[in-house]
Tab-separated table of C-alpha atoms in Angstrom:
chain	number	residue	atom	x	y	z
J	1	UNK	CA	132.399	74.652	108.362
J	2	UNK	CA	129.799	72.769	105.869
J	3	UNK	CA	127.433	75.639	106.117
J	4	UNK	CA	130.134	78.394	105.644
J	5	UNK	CA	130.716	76.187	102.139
J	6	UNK	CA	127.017	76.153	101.544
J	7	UNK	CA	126.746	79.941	101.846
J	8	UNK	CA	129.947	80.527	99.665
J	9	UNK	CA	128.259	78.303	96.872
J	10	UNK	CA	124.940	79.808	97.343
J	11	UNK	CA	123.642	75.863	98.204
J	12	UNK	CA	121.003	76.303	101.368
J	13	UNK	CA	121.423	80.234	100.766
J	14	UNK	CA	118.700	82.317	98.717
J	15	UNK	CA	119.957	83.297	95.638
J	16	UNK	CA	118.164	86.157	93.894
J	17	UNK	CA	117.512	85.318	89.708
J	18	UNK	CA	120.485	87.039	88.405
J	19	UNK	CA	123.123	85.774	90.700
J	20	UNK	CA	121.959	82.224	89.878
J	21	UNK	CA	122.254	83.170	85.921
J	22	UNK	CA	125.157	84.763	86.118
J	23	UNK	CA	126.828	82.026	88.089
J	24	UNK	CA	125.503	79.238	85.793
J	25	UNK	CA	126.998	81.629	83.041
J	26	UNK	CA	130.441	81.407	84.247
J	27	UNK	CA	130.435	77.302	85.226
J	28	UNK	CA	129.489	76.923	82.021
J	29	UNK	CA	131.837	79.455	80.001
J	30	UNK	CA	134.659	77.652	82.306
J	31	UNK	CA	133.790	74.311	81.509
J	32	UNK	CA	133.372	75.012	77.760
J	33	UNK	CA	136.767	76.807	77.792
J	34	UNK	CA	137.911	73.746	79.710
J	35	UNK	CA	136.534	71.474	76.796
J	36	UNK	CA	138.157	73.331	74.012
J	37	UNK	CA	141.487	73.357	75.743
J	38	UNK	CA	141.335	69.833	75.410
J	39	UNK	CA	140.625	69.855	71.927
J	40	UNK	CA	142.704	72.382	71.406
J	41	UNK	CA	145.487	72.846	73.356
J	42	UNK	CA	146.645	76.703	74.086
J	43	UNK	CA	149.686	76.433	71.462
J	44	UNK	CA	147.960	74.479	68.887
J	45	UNK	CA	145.630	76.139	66.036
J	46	UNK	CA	142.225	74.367	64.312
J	47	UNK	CA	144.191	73.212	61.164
J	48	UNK	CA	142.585	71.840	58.030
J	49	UNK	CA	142.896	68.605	56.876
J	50	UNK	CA	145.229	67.946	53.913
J	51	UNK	CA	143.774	66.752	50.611
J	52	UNK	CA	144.588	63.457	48.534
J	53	UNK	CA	145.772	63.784	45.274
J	54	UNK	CA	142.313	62.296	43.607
J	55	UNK	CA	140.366	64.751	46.048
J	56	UNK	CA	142.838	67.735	44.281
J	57	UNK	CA	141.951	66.268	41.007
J	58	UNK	CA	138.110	66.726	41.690
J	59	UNK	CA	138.183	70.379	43.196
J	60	UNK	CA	140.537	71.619	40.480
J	61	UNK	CA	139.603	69.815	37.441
J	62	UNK	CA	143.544	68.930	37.278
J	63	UNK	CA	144.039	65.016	35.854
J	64	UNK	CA	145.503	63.067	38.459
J	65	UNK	CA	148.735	61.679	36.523
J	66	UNK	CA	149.276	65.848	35.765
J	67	UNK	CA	149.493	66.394	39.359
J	68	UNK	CA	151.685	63.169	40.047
J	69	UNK	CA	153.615	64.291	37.005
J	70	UNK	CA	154.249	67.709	38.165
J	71	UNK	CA	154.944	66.557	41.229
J	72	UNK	CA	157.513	63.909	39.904
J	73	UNK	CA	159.172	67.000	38.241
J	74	UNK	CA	159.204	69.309	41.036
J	75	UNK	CA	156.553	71.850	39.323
J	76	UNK	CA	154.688	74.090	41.167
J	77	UNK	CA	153.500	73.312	45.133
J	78	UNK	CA	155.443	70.384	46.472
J	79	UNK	CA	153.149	68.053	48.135
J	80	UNK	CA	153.519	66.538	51.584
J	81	UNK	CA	153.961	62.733	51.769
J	82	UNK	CA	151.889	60.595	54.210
J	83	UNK	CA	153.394	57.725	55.511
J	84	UNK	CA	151.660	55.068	53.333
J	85	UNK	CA	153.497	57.659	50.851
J	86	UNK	CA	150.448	59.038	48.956
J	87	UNK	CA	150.503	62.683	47.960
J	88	UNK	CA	148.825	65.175	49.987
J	89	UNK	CA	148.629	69.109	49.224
J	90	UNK	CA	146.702	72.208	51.792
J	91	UNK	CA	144.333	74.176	50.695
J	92	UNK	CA	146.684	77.136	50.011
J	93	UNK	CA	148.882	75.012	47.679
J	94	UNK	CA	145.571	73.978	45.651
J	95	UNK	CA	144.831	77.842	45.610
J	96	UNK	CA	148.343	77.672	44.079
J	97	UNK	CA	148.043	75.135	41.563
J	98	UNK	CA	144.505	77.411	40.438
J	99	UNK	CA	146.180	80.398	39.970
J	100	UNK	CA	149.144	78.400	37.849
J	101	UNK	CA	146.812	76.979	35.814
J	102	UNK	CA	144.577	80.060	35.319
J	103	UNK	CA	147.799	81.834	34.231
J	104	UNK	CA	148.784	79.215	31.936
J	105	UNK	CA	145.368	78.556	30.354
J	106	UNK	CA	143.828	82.259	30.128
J	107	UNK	CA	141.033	80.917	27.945
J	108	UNK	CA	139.979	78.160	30.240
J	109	UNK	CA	141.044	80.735	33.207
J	110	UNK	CA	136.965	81.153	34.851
J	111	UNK	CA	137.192	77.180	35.020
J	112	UNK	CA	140.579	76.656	37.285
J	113	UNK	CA	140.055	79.887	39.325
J	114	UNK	CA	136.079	80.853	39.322
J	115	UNK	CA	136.392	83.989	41.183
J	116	UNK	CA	134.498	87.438	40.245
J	117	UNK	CA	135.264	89.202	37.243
J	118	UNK	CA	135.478	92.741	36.370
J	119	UNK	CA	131.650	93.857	36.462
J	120	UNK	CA	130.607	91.320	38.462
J	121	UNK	CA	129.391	92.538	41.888
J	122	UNK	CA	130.017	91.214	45.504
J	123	UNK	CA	127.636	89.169	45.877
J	124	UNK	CA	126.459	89.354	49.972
J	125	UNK	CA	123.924	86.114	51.073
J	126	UNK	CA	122.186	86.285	54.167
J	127	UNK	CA	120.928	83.300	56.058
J	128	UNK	CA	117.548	83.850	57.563
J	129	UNK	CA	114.882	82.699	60.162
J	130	UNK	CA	113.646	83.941	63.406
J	131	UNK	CA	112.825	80.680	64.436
J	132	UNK	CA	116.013	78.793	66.335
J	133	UNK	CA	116.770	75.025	65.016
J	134	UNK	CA	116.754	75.967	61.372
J	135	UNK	CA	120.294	74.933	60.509
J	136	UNK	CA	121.086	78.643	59.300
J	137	UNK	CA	124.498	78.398	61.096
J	138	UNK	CA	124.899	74.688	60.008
J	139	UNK	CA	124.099	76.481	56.253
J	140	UNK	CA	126.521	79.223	56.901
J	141	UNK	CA	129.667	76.981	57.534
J	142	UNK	CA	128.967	74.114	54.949
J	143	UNK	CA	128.436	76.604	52.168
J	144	UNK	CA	131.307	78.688	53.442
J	145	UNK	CA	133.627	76.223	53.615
J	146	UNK	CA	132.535	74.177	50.287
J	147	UNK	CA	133.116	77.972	48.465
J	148	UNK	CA	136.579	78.145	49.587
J	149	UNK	CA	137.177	74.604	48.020
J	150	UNK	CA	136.124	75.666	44.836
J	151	UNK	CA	138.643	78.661	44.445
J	152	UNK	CA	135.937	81.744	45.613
J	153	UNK	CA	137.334	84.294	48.543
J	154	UNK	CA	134.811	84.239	51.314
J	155	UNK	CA	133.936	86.207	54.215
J	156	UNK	CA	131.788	85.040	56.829
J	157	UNK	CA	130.336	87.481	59.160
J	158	UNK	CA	128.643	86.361	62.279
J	159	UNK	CA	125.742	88.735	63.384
J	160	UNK	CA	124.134	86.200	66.157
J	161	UNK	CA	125.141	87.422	69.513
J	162	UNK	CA	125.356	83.242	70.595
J	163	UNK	CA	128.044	83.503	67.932
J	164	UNK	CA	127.903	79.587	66.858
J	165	UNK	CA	129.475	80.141	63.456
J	166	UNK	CA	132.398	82.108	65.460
J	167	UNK	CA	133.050	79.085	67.413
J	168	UNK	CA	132.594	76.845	64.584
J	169	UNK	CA	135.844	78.619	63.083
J	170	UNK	CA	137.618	77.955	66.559
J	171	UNK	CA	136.513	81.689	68.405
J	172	UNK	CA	135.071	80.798	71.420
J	173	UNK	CA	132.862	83.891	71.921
J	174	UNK	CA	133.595	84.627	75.620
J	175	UNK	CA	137.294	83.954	75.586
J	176	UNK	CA	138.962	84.898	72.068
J	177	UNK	CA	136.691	87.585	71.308
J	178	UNK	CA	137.259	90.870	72.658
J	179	UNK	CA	135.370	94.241	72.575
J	180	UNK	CA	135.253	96.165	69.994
J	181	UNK	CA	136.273	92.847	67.472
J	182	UNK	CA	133.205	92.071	66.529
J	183	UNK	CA	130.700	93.953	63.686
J	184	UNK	CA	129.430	95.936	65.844
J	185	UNK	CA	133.409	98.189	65.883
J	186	UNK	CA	132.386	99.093	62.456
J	187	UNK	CA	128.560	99.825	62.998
J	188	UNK	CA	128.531	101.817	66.260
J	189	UNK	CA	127.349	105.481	66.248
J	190	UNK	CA	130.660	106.415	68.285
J	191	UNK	CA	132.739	107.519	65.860
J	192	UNK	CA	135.904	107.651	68.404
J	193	UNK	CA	135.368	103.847	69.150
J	194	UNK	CA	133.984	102.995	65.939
J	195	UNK	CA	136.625	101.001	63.545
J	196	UNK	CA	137.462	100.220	59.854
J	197	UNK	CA	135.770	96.970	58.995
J	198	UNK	CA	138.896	95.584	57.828
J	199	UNK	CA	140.172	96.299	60.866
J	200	UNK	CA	138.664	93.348	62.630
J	201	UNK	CA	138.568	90.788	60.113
J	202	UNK	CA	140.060	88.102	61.342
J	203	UNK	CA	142.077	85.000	58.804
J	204	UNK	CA	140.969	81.344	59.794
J	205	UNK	CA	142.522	78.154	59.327
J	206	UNK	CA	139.938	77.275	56.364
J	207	UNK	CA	142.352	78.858	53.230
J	208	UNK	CA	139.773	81.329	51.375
J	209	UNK	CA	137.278	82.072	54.357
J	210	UNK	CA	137.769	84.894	56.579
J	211	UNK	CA	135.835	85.359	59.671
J	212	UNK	CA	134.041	88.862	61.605
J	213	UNK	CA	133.368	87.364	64.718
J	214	UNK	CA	130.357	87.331	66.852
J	215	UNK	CA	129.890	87.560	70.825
J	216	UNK	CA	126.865	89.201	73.008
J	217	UNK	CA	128.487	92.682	72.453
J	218	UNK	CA	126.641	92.309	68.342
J	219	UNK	CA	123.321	92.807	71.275
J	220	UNK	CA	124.819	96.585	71.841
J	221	UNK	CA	123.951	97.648	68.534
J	222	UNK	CA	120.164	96.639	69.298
J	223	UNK	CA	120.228	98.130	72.475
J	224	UNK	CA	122.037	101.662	70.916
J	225	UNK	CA	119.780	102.360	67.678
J	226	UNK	CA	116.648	102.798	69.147
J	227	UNK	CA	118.013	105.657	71.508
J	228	UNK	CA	119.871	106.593	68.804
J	229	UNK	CA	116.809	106.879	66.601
J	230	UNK	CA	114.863	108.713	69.799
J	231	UNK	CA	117.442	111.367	70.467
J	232	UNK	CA	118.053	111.828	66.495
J	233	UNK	CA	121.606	112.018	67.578
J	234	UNK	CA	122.974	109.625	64.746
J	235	UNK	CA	126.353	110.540	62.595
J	236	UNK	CA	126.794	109.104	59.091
J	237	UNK	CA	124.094	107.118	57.571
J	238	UNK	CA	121.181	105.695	59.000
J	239	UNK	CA	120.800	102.355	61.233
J	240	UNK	CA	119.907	100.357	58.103
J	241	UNK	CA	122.648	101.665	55.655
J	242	UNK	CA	125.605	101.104	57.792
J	243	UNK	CA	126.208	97.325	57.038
J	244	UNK	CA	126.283	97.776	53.875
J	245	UNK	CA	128.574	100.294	53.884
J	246	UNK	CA	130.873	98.670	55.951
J	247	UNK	CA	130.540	95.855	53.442
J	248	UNK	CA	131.646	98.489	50.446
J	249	UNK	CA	135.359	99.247	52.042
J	250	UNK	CA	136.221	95.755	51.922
J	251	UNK	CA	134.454	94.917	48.346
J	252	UNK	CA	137.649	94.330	46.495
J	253	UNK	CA	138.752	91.082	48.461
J	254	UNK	CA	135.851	89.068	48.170
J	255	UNK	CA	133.557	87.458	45.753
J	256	UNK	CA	130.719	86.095	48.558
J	257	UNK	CA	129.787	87.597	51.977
J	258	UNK	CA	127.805	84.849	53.888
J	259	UNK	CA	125.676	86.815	56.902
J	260	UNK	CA	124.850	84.850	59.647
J	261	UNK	CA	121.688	86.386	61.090
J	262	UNK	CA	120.291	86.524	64.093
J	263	UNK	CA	117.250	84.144	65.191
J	264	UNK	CA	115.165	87.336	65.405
J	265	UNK	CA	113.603	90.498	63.426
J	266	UNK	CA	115.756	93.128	64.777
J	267	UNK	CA	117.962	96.004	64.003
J	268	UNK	CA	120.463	94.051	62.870
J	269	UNK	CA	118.464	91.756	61.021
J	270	UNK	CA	116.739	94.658	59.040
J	271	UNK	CA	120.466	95.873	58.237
J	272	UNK	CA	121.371	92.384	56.838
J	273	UNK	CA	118.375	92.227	55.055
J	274	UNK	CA	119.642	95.714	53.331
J	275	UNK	CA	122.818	94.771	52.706
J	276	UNK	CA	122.196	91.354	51.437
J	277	UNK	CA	122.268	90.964	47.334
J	278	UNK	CA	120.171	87.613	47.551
J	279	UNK	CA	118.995	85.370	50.767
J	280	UNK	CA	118.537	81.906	51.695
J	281	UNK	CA	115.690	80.835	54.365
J	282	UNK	CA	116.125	77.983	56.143
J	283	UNK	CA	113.215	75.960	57.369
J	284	UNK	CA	112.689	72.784	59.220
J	285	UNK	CA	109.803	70.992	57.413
J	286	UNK	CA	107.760	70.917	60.385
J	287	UNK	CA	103.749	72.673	61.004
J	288	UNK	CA	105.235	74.257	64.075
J	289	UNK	CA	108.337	75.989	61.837
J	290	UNK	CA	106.717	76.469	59.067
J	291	UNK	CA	103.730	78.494	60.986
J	292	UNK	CA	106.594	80.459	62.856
J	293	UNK	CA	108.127	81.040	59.222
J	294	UNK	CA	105.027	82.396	58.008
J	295	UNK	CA	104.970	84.984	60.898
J	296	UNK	CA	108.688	85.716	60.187
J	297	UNK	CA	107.286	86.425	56.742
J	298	UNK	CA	104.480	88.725	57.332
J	299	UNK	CA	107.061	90.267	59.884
J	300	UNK	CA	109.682	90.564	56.930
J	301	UNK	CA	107.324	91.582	54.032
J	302	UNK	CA	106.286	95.117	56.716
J	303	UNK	CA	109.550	95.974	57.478
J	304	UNK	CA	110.799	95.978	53.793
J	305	UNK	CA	107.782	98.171	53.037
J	306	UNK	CA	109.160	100.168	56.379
J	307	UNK	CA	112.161	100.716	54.388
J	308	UNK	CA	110.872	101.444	50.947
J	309	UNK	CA	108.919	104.158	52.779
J	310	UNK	CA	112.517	105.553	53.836
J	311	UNK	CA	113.580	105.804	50.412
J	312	UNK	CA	115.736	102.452	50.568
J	313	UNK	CA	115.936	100.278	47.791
J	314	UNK	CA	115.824	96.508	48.366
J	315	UNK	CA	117.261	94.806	45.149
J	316	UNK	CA	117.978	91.220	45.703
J	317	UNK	CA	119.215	88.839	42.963
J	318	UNK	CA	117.479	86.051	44.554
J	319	UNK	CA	115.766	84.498	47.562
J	320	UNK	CA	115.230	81.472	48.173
J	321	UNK	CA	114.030	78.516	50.703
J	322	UNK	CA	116.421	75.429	51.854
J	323	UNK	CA	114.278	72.479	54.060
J	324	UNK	CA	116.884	71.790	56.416
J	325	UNK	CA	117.057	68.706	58.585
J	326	UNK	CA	115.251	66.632	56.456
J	327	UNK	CA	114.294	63.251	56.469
J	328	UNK	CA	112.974	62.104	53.353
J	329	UNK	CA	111.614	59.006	54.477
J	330	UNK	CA	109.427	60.749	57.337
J	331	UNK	CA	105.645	61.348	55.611
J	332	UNK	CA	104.589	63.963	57.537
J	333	UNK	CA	108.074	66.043	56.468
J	334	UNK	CA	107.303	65.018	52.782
J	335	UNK	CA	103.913	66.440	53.039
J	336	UNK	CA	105.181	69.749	54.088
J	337	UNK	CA	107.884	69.682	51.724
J	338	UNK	CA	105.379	68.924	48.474
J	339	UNK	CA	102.785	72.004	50.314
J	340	UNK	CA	106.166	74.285	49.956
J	341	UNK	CA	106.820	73.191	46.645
J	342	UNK	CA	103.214	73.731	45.682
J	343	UNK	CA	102.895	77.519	47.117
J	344	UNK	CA	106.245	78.474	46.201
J	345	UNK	CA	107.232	77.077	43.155
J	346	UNK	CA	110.902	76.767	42.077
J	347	UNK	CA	111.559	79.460	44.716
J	348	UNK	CA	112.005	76.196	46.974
J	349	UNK	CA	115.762	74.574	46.528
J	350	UNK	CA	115.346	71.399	44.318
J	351	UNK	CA	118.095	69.833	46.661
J	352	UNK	CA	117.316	69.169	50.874
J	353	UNK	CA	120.021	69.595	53.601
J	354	UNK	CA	119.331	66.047	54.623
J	355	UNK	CA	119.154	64.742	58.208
J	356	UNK	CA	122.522	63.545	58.643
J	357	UNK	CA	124.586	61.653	61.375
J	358	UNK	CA	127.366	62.809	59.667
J	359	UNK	CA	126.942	66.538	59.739
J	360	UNK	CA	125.381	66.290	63.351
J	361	UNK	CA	128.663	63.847	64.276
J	362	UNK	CA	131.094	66.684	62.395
J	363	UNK	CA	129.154	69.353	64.536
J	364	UNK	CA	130.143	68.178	67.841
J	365	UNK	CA	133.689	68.065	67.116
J	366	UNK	CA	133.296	71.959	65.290
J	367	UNK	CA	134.015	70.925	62.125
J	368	UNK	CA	132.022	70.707	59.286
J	369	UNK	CA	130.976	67.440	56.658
J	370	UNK	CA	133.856	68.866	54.447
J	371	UNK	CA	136.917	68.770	57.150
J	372	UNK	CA	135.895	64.979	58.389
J	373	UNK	CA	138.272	62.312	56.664
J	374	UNK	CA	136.160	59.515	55.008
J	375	UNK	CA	137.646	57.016	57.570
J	376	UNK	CA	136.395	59.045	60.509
J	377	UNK	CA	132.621	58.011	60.098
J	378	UNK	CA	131.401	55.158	57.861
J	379	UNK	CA	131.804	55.136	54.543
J	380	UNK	CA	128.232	55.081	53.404
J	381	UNK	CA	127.112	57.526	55.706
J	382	UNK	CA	129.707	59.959	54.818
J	383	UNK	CA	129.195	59.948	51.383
J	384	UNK	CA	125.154	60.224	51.508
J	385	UNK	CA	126.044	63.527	53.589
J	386	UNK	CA	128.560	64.514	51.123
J	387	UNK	CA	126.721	64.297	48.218
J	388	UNK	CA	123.428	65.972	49.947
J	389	UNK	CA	125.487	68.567	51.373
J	390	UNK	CA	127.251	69.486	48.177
J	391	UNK	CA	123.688	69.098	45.735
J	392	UNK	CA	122.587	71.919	48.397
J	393	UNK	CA	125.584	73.793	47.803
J	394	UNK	CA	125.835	73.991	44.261
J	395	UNK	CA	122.057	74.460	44.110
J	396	UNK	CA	123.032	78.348	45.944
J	397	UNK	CA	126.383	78.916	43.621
J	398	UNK	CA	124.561	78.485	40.421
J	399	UNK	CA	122.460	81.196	41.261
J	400	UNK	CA	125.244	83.208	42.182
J	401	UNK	CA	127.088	82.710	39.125
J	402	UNK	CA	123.801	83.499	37.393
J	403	UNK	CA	123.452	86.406	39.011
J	404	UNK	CA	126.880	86.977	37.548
J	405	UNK	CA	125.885	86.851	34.207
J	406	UNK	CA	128.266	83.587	33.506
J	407	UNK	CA	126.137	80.894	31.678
């Protein structure tokens, strides 16, 4: 009987390479799905925190007593009561009290609700490295979600087939994501199975950020091109345009597109790349990244000239380099930091995504610095990552806004 078991669990049987994997696949999809069931539970959603009334007051430039007055009076979104009976409002009712505001103040309008004017073009970031480890996903999320709280209307698209930033947002890639949901519906060269982009764009819980989802099936589109591009069987524009045309159908409800891109130089890559109106590099200050950045860079700089050669025009607003992970009190990180300032100028990010228990303590639970409750982690601790975290983020919407045109 103990060696039929052992041959039904492949223990003291030989198990060829992709049996094992596969196997290990599943035992691990089941106990993550396991995991997240206990987090949350099959008729609960990921909700979003509810914000104090001072916290309203600094996202919205509102006074405090004009929020407790309003509130007092029953004017505009009624907040929720705690039980130590302080005011709390959701993210949609601060999105509310913008737009009432903006409305009632036209000339201060751009301050209460910053959104994109008339003239002022969707702006589409992409967050790149080849190298794994470089916080782009950890970049993705905080920026997303930090966006949303000021008022802008954010999509997040998720082009990494391990589809972290999907399961930051509460997808788990194996279970809630089916096929045909993810980008590749709207990239695919079969136009029967190929879908509107706003087809599968999907609402989250974070008010402002919408989500394209990510799973291994983003890998098909790597796999399809170059036969594609072989056979010279493809409909509708080439491999490299079709992001960005995807992007174009859906320009109207958004004023940022953060792409999530894969660690590698491929198809998809080269697409985001296209589509993207500025960029953001992430880097670990490290010899070891930085020498894989520099290939990613030599890498990058041919392909873009493999593209002007197609006739494609690459005109970006901005790119730029964020250290990520970084501890300012380790030397050898500072001297890498001060060699990237030196060869690269301002085109380095003044501010550092700083090593953070915090963000690494949010990151387990899937949530980001800006969903944590300042009792959950100490005080001191969540403030330094809150204020790092939000230098970084500002750092990338000025130049957005400059791009813009806005002063």
């Amino acid at each position: 009987m103990a060696i039929e078991q052992q041959l039904e669990t492949g223990i003291g049987s030989k198990e060829d390479a992709g049996s094992k994997i596969a196997r290990h696949a599943a035992l691990l999809s089941g106990q993550l799905q396991q995991l997240r069931m206990r987090m949350y539970p099959p008729k609960s959603e990921k909700m979003l925190r509810p914000f104090l009334t001072n916290e309203v007051s600094k996202l919205t430039s509102i006074p405090d007593s004009t929020l407790k007055l309003m509130s007092s009076e029953g004017r505009g979104p009624i907040p929720s009561r705690l039980e130590n009976n302080h005011r709390v409002y959701t993210l949609k009712q601060i999105n509310e009290l913008r737009e009432l505001f903006a409305k009632q103040k036209p000339a201060e309008a751009l301050r209460f609700l910053p959104r994109r004017r008339e003239g002022e073009h969707l702006q589409v970031l992409a967050i790149a490295n080849f190298k794994g480890g470089s916080a782009k996903t950890t970049t993705c999320v905080h920026l997303a979600h930090y966006l949303a709280l000021q008022g802008y209307r954010v999509l997040a698209l998720d082009l990494d087939p391990q589809a972290s930033l999907s399961a930051l947002f509460g997808a788990q890639p194996e279970v809630d994501v089916g096929a045909n949901e993810t980008i590749y519906a709207a990239l695919r060269y079969d136009e029967a199975e190929r879908r509107p982009l706003r087809d599968i764009i999907r609402k989250t819980y974070f008010d402002g950020v919408d989500l394209i989802p990510g799973n291994l099936e983003v890998m098909e589109y790597e796999h399809e091109t170059p036969r594609v591009l072989a056979n010279k069987t493809a409909s509708g524009a080439i491999f490299f345009e079709r992001l960005k045309l995807a992007l174009s159908e859906v320009e109207d409800d958004y004023d940022i597109v953060i792409l999530d891109t894969p660690p590698s130089l491929g198809f998809l890559t080269l697409s985001a790349i296209y589509a993207a109106t500025s960029m953001i590099i992430t880097v670990h200050p490290a010899m070891l990244d930085v020498a894989s950045m520099s290939q990613f860079l030599l890498m990058m700089g041919d392909l873009i000239n493999v593209l002007n050669e197609s006739g494609a025009q690459l005109d970006q607003d901005f790119i730029r380099y964020l250290v990520t992970r970084h501890n300012p009190n380790d030397a050898p990180q500072s001297q890498v930091v001060a060699m990237m300032r030196h060869l690269f100028g301002t085109d380095v990010l003044l501010p550092t995504a700083i090593e953070s228990t915090a963000v690494e303590a949010a990151g387990l639970a899937k949530r980001s610095i800006y969903e944590l409750e300042m009792g959950q982690l100490g005080r001191d601790t969540h403030k330094r990552a809150r204020e790092a975290v939000d230098a970084v983020n500002e750092a990338i919407v000025s130049l957005i806004t400059k791009s813009w045109g806005r002063e």
